[in-house]
Short mmCIF file of C-alpha atoms in Angstrom, two decimals:
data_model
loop_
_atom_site.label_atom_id
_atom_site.label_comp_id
_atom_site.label_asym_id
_atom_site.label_seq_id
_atom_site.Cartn_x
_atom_site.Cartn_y
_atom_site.Cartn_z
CA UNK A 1217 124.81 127.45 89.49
CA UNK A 1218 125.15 125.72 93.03
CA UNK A 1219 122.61 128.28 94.08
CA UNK A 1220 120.45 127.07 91.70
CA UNK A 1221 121.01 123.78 92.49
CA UNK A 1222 120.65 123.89 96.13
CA UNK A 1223 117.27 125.89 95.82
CA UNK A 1224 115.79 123.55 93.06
CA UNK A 1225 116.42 120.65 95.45
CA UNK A 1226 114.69 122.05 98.28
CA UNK A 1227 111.61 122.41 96.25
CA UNK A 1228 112.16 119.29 95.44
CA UNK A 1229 112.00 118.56 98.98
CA UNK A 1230 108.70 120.74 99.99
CA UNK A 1231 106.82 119.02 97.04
CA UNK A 1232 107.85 115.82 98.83
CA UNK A 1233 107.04 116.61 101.89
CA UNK A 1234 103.79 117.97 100.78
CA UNK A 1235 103.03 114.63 98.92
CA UNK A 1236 103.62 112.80 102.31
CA UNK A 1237 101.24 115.21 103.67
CA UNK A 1238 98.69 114.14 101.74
CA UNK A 1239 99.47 110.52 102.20
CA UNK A 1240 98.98 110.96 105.79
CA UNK A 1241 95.39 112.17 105.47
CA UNK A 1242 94.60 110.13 102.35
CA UNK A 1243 92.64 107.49 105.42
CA UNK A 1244 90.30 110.10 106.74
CA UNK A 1245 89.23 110.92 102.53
CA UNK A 1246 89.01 106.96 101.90
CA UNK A 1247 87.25 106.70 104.98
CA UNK A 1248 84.45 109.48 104.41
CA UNK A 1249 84.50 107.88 100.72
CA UNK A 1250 83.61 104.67 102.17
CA UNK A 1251 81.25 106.68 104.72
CA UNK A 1252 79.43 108.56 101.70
CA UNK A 1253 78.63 105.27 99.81
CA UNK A 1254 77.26 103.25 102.44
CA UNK A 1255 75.06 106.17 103.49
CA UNK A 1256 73.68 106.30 100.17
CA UNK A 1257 73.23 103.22 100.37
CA UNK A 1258 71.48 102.93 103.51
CA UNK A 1259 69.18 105.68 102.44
CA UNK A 1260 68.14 103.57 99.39
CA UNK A 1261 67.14 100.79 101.16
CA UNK A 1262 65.49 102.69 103.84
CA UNK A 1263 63.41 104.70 101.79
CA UNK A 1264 62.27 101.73 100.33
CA UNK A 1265 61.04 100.05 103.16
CA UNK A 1266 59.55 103.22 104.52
CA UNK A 1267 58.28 105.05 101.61
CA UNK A 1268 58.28 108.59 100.45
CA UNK A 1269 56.43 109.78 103.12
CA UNK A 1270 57.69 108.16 105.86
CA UNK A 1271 60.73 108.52 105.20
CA UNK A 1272 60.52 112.21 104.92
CA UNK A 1273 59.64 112.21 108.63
CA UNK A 1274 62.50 109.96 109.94
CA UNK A 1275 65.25 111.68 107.80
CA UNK A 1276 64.12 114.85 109.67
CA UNK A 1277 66.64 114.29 112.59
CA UNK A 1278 69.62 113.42 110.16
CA UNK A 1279 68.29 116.80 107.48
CA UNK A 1280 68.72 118.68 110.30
CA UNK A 1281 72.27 117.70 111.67
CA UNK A 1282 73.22 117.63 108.23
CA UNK A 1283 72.31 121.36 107.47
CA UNK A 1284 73.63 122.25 110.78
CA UNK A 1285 77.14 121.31 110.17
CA UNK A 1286 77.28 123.00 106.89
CA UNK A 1287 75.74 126.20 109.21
CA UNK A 1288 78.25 125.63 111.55
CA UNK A 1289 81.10 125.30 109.26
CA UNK A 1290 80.53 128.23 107.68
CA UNK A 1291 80.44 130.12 110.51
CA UNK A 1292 83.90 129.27 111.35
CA UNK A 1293 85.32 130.19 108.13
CA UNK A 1294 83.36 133.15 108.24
CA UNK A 1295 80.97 132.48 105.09
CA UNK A 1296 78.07 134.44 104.87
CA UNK A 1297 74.55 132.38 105.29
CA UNK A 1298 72.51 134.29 103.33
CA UNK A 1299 69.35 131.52 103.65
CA UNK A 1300 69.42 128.39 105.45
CA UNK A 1301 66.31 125.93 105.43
CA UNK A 1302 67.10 122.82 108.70
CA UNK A 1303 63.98 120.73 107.11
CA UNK A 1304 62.09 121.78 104.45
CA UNK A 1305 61.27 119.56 102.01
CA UNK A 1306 60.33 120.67 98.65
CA UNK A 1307 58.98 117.07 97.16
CA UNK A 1308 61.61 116.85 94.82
CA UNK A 1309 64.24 115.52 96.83
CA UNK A 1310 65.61 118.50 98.87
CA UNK A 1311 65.11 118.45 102.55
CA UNK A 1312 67.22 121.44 103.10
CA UNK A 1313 70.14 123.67 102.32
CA UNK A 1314 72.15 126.02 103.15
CA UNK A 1315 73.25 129.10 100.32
CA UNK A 1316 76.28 130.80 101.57
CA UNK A 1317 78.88 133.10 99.89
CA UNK A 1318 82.17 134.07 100.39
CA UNK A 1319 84.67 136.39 99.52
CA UNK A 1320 87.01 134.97 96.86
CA UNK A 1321 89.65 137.36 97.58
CA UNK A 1322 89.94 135.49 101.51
CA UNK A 1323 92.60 132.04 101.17
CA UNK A 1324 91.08 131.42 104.31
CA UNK A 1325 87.15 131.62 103.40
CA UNK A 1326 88.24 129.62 99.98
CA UNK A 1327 90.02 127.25 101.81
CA UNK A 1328 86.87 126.37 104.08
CA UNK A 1329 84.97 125.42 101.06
CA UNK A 1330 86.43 122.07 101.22
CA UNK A 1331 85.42 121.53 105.33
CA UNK A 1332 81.94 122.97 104.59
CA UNK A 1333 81.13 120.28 101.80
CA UNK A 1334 82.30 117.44 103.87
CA UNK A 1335 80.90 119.07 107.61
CA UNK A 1336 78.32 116.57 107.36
CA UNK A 1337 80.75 113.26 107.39
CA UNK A 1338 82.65 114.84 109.71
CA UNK A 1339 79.72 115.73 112.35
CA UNK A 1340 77.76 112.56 111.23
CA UNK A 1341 80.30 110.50 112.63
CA UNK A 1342 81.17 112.54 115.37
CA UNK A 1343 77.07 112.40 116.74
CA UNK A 1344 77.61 108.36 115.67
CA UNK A 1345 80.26 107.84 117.90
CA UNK A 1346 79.12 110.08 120.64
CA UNK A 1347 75.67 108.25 120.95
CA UNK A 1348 77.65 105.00 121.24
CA UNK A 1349 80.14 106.43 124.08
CA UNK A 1350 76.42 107.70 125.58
CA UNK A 1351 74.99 104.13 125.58
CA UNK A 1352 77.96 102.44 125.73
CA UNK A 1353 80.68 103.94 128.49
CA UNK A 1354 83.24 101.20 127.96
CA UNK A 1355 83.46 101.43 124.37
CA UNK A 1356 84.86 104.84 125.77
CA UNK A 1357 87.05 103.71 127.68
CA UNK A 1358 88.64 101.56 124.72
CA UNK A 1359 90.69 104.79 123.68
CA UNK A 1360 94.53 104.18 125.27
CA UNK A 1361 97.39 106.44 125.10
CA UNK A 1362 100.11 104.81 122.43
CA UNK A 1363 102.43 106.35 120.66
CA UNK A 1364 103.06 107.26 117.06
CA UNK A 1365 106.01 107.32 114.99
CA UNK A 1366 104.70 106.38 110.99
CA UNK A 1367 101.40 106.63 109.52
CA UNK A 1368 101.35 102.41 109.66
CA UNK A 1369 101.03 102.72 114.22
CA UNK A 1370 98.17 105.00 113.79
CA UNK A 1371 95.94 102.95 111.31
CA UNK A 1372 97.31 99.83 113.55
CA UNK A 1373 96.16 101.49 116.44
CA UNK A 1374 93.02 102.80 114.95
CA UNK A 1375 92.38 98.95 113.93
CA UNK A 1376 92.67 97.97 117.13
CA UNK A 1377 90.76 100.59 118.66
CA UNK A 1378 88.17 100.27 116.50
CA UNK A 1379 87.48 96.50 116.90
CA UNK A 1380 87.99 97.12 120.55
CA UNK A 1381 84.63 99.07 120.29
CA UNK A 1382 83.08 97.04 118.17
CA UNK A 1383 83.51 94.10 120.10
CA UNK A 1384 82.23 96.20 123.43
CA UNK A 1385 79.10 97.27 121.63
CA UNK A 1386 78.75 94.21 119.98
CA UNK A 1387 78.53 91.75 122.97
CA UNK A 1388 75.43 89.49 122.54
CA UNK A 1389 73.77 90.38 125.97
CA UNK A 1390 73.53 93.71 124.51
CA UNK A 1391 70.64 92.95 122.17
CA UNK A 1392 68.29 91.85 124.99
CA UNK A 1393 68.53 95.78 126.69
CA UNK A 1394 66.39 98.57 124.80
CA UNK A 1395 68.96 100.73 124.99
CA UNK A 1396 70.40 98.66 122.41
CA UNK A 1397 67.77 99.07 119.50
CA UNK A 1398 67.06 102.74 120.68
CA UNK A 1399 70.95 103.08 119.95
CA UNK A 1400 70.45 101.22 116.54
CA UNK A 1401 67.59 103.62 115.64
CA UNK A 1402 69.50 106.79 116.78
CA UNK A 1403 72.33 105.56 114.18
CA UNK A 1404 70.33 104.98 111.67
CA UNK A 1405 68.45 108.04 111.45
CA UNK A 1406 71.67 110.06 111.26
CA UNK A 1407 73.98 108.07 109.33
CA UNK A 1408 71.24 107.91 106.51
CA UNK A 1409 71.86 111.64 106.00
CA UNK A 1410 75.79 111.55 105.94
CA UNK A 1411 75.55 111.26 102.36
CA UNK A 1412 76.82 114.32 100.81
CA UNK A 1413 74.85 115.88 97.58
CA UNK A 1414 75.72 117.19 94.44
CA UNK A 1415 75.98 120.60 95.99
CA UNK A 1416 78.03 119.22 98.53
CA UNK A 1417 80.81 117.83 96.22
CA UNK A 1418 80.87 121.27 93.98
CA UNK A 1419 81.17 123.23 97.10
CA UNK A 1420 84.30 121.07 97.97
CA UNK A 1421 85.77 121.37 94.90
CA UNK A 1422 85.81 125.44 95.17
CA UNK A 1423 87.85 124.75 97.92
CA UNK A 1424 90.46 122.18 96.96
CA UNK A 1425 93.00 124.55 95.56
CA UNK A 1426 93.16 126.70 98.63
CA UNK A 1427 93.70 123.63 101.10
CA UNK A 1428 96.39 121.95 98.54
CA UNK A 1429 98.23 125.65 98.67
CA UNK A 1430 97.97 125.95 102.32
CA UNK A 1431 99.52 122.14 102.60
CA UNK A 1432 101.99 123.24 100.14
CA UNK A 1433 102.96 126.25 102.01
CA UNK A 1434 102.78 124.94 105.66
CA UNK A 1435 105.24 122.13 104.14
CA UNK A 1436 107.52 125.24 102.62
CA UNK A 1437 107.72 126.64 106.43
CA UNK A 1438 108.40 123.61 107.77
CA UNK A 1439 110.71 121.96 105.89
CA UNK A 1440 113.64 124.54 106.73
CA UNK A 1441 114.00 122.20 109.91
CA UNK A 1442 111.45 119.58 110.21
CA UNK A 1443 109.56 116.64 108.08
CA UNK A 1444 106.08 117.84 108.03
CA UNK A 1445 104.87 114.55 107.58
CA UNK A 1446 106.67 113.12 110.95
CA UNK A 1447 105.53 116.39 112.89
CA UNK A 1448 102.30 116.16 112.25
CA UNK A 1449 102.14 112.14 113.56
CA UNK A 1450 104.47 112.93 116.42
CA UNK A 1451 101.78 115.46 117.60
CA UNK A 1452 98.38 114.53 116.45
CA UNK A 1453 99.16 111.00 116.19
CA UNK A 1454 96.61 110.33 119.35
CA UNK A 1455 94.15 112.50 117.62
CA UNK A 1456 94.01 110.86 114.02
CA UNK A 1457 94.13 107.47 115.64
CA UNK A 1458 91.24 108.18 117.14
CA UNK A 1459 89.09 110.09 114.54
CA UNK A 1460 90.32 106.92 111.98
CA UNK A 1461 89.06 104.83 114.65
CA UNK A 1462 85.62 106.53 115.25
CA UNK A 1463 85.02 106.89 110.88
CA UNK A 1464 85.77 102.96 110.86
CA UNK A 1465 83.70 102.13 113.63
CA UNK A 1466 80.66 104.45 112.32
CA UNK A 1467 80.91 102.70 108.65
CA UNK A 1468 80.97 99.25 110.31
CA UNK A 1469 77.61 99.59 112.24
CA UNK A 1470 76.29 101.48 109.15
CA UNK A 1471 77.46 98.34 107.24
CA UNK A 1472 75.51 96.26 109.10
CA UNK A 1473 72.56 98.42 109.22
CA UNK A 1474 72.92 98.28 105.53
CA UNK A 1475 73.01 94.94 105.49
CA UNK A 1476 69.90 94.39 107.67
CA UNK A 1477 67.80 97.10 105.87
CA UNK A 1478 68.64 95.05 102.52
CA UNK A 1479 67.72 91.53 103.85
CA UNK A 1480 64.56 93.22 104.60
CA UNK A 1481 64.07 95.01 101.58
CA UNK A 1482 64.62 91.86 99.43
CA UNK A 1483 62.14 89.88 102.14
CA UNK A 1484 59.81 92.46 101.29
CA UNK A 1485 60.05 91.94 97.78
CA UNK A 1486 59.75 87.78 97.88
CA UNK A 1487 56.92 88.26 99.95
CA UNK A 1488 54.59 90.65 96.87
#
């Protein structure tokens, strides 16, 4: 009966420490949440201002990084690309895809499901931030080395990193350089297409049984000696600070983007 006892509350314990897991990473879902609406968003507007056909052409850039990190993806995860289209627009609203299978029999290939429906958040703001860092070096040289102990000093730290960067790119004097609107143009033509589609989301939800088992069972492994949920700060603290940081600071200026592309949308529609 102690046996019983004993192993009932360690699985107690792993289902826990799985929970906290989760917790941990809940930011970098909210965050690509918050990333996916305001790229709709921004898209809206856009296309509105542009029109159909102009539009077309400028979300070529952003098509094509978009169907490249699904590409990508599944080549780590070793899905099969059995017909990829970068650009090709079909007047209907597709601009591309990517058709892919897997074998259902691989935890791993299942698993990647989930990383290959959200590739294009997590590249999106990757290209975001590294086109800032490109015209902006300081912003760069915002990133420190702090330490982390609880999930509450990395989204402190990635608050502070992020408005760090904000305020660097930011800075008045930077609107008088043309770097500074080529760097506004160069956002908005990829964030428009960070906006995942309704392929995207069923792709991610194949998937979402295979990463909540792996979390489950990397948190059975662990907790023989460890709490996953500390490890995983102690060591990758630096790195989720950061990537927190960069997701905030891409949805920021694609707020404002937003924001401008509206005022101009609504000017637009005072003026007929």
């Amino acid at each position: 009966m102690e046996t019983v006892h004993i192993c009932l509350n360690f699985l107690l314990k792993v289902l826990w420490n799985s929970c906290e897991i989760i917790i941990v990473l809940l930011p970098f879902f909210m965050l690509a949440g918050v990333l996916q609406f305001i790229s709709m968003l921004l898209r809206k507007y856009s296309f509105r201002i542009a029109g159909e056909k102009l539009w077309t052409i400028l979300a070529a850039p952003g098509t094509v990084l978009h169907e490249a990190s699904h590409a990508l993806f599944c080549l780590i995860f070793r899905h099969k690309i059995k017909e990829m289209k970068l650009f090709a627009p079909d007047g209907k609203g597709t601009l591309g895809y990517v058709d892919h299978s897997w074998d259902k029999r691989s935890f791993y290939q299942c698993a990647g499901n989930f990383f290959i429906g959200i590739a294009p958040v997590v590249t999106g703001t990757a290209v975001i931030c590294l086109i800032t860092f490109i015209f902006y070096p300081a912003a760069h040289r915002s990133i420190g080395n702090e330490e982390f102990h609880c999930l509450a000093d990395v989204l402190v730290q990635a608050l502070k990193l992020c408005w760090r960067m904000v305020r660097n790119v930011a800075d008045p004097e930077n609107f008088f350089r043309w770097q500074s609107w080529v760097h506004l143009i160069l956002i908005l033509l990829t964030g428009s297409q960070i906006t995942l589609s309704a392929a995207d989301f069923k792709g991610m939800k194949a998937g979402v049984a295979a990463l909540a088992a792996g979390i489950v069972l990397i948190s059975f492994i662990l907790s023989f000696r460890y709490v996953p949920a500390e490890l995983l700060i102690r060591f990758c603290g630096k790195f989720m600070t950061v990537s927190c940081a960069l997701m905030l600071f891409a949805a920021v200026w694609l707020a404002l983007i937003t924001g401008f592309m509206l005022l101009i949308s609504k000017m637009g529609c005072c003026k007929t």
